[in-house]
Coordinates of C-alpha atoms in Angstrom, one line a residue:
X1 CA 0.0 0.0 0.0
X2 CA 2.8 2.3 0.9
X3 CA 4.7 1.5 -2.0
X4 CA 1.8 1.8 -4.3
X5 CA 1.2 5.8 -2.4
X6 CA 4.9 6.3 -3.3
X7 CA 4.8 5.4 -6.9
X8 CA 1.6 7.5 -7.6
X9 CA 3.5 10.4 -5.7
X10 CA 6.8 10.2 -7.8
X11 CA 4.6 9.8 -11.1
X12 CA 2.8 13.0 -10.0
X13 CA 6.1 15.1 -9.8
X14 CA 7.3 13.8 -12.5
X15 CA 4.5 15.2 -14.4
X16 CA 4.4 18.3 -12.9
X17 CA 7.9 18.9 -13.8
X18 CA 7.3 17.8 -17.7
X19 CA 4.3 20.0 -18.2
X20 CA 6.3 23.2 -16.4
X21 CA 9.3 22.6 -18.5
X22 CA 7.3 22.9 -21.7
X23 CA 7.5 19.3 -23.4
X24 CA 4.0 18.8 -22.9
X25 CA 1.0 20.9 -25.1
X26 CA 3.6 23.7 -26.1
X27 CA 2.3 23.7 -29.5
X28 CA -0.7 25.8 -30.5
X29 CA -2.5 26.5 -33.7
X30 CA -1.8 30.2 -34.8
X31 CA -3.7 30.3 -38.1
X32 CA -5.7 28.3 -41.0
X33 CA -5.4 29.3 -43.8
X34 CA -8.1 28.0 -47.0
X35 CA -5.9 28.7 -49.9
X36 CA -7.7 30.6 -52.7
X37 CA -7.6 32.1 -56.1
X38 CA -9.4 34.3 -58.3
X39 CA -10.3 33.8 -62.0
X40 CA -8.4 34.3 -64.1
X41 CA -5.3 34.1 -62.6
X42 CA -5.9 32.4 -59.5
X43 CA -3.5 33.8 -57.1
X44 CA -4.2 34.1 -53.5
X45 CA -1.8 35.4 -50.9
X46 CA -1.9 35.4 -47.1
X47 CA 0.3 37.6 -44.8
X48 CA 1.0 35.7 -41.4
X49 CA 2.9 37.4 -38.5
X50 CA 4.6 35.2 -36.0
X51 CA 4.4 36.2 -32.3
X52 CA 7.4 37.1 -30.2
X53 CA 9.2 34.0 -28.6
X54 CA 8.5 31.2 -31.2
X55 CA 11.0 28.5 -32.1
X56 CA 9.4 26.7 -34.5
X57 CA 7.3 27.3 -37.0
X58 CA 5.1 24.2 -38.5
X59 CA 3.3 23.9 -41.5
X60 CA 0.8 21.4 -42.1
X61 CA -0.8 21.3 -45.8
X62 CA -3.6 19.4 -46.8
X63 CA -6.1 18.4 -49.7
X64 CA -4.2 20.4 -52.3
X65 CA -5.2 20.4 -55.6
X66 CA -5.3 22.5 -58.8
X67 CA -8.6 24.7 -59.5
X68 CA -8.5 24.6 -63.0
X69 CA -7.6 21.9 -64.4
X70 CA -6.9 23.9 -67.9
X71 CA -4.6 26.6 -65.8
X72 CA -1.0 26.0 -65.8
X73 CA 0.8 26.3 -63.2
X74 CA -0.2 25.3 -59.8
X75 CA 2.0 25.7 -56.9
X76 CA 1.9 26.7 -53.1
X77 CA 4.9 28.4 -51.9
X78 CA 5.5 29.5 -47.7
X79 CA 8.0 31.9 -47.6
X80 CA 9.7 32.8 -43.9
X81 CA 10.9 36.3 -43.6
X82 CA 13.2 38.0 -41.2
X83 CA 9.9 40.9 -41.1
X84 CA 6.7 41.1 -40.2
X85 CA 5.0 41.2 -43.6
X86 CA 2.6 43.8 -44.9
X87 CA -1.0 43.5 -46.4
X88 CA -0.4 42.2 -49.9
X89 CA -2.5 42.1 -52.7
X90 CA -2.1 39.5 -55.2
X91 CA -0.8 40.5 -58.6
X92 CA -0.1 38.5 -61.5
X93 CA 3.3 38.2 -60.7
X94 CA 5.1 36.3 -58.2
X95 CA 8.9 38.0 -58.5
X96 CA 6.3 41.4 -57.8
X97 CA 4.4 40.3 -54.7
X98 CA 7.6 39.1 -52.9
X99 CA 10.3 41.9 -54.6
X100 CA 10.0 44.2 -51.1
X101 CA 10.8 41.1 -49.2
X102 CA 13.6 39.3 -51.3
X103 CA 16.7 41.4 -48.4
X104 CA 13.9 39.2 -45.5
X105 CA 13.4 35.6 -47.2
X106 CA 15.3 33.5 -44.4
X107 CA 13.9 30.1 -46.6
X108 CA 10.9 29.0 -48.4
X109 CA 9.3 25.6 -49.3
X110 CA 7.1 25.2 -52.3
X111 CA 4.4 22.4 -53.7
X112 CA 4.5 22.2 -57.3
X113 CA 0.6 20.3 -57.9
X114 CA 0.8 21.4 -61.7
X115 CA 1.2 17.1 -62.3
X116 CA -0.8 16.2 -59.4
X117 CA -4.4 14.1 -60.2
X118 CA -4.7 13.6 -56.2
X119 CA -5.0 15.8 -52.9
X120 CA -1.6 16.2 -52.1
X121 CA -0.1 17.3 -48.6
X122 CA 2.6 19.2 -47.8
X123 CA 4.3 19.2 -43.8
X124 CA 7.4 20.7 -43.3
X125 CA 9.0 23.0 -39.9
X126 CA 10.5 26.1 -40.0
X127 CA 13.2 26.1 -36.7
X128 CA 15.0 29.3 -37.2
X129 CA 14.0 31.5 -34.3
X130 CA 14.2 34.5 -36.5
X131 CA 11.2 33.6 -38.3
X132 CA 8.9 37.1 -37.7
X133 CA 6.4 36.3 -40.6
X134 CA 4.7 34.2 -43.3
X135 CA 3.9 34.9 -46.7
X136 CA 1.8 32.4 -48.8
X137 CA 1.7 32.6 -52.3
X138 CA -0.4 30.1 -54.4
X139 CA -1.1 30.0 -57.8
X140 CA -4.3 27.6 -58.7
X141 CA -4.2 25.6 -56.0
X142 CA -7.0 25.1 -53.0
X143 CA -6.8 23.6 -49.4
X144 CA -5.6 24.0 -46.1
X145 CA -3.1 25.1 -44.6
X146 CA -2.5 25.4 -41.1
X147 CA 0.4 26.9 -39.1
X148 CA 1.2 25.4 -35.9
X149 CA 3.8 27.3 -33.4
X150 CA 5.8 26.5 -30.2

């Protein structure tokens, strides 16, 4: 019986101490996104500003897949900057959207779905703790996308 009080007692510090020192429930979701487009071009993009104090940066991507079928090309791209990005409209141009940005772009990851006859996803994590903001670009594509911090 004693044995049995001491083992529930060490379990309960133990737990105590993992949930304080952040391993447990750290991550939380800081935005979904549903990527979309408007005809004809069918470019959407979304400004994201990371909060102060975030390590990682986690991008989960699902059920992506081309609007138009007809439309070439489709892709998603995340860029992380260095700077909290500004409102953006979308232009026809890609190199235009991100030109005030291209001194901040610390890395990027991209989906190219222009092949793609099935939902794809796309996860990948950003660790750099410099990471202030997000912009998504996507041409043609719709979906999901979810950013997930710690």
């Amino acid at each position: 019986m004693k044995s049995g009080i001491a083992v529930l007692g060490i379990l309960s510090i133990l737990l105590v101490v993992v949930s304080v020192s952040g391993c447990i429930g750290n991550e939380k979701t800081l935005y979904q996104y549903n990527l979309t487009g408007h005809a004809p071009t069918y470019i959407g993009v979304q400004n994201v500003t990371i909060p102060n104090g975030t390590k990682t940066v986690k991008i989960e991507a699902q059920n992506l897949t081309k609007v138009n079928t007809n439309l070439n090309p489709s892709t998603v791209t995340v860029y992380a900057l260095s700077t909290v990005p500004v409102t953006i409209t979308a232009t026809n141009n890609e190199t235009a959207i991100i030109k005030s940005y291209n001194s901040s772009i610390i890395t990027q990851q991209s989906m190219n779905l222009t092949n793609e006859t099935t939902p794809q996803t796309l996860n990948f994590t950003f660790n750099e703790a410099t990471i202030k903001g997000l912009l998504i670009i996507n041409y043609n594509s719709k979906g999901t996308i979810q950013i997930i911090t710690s």
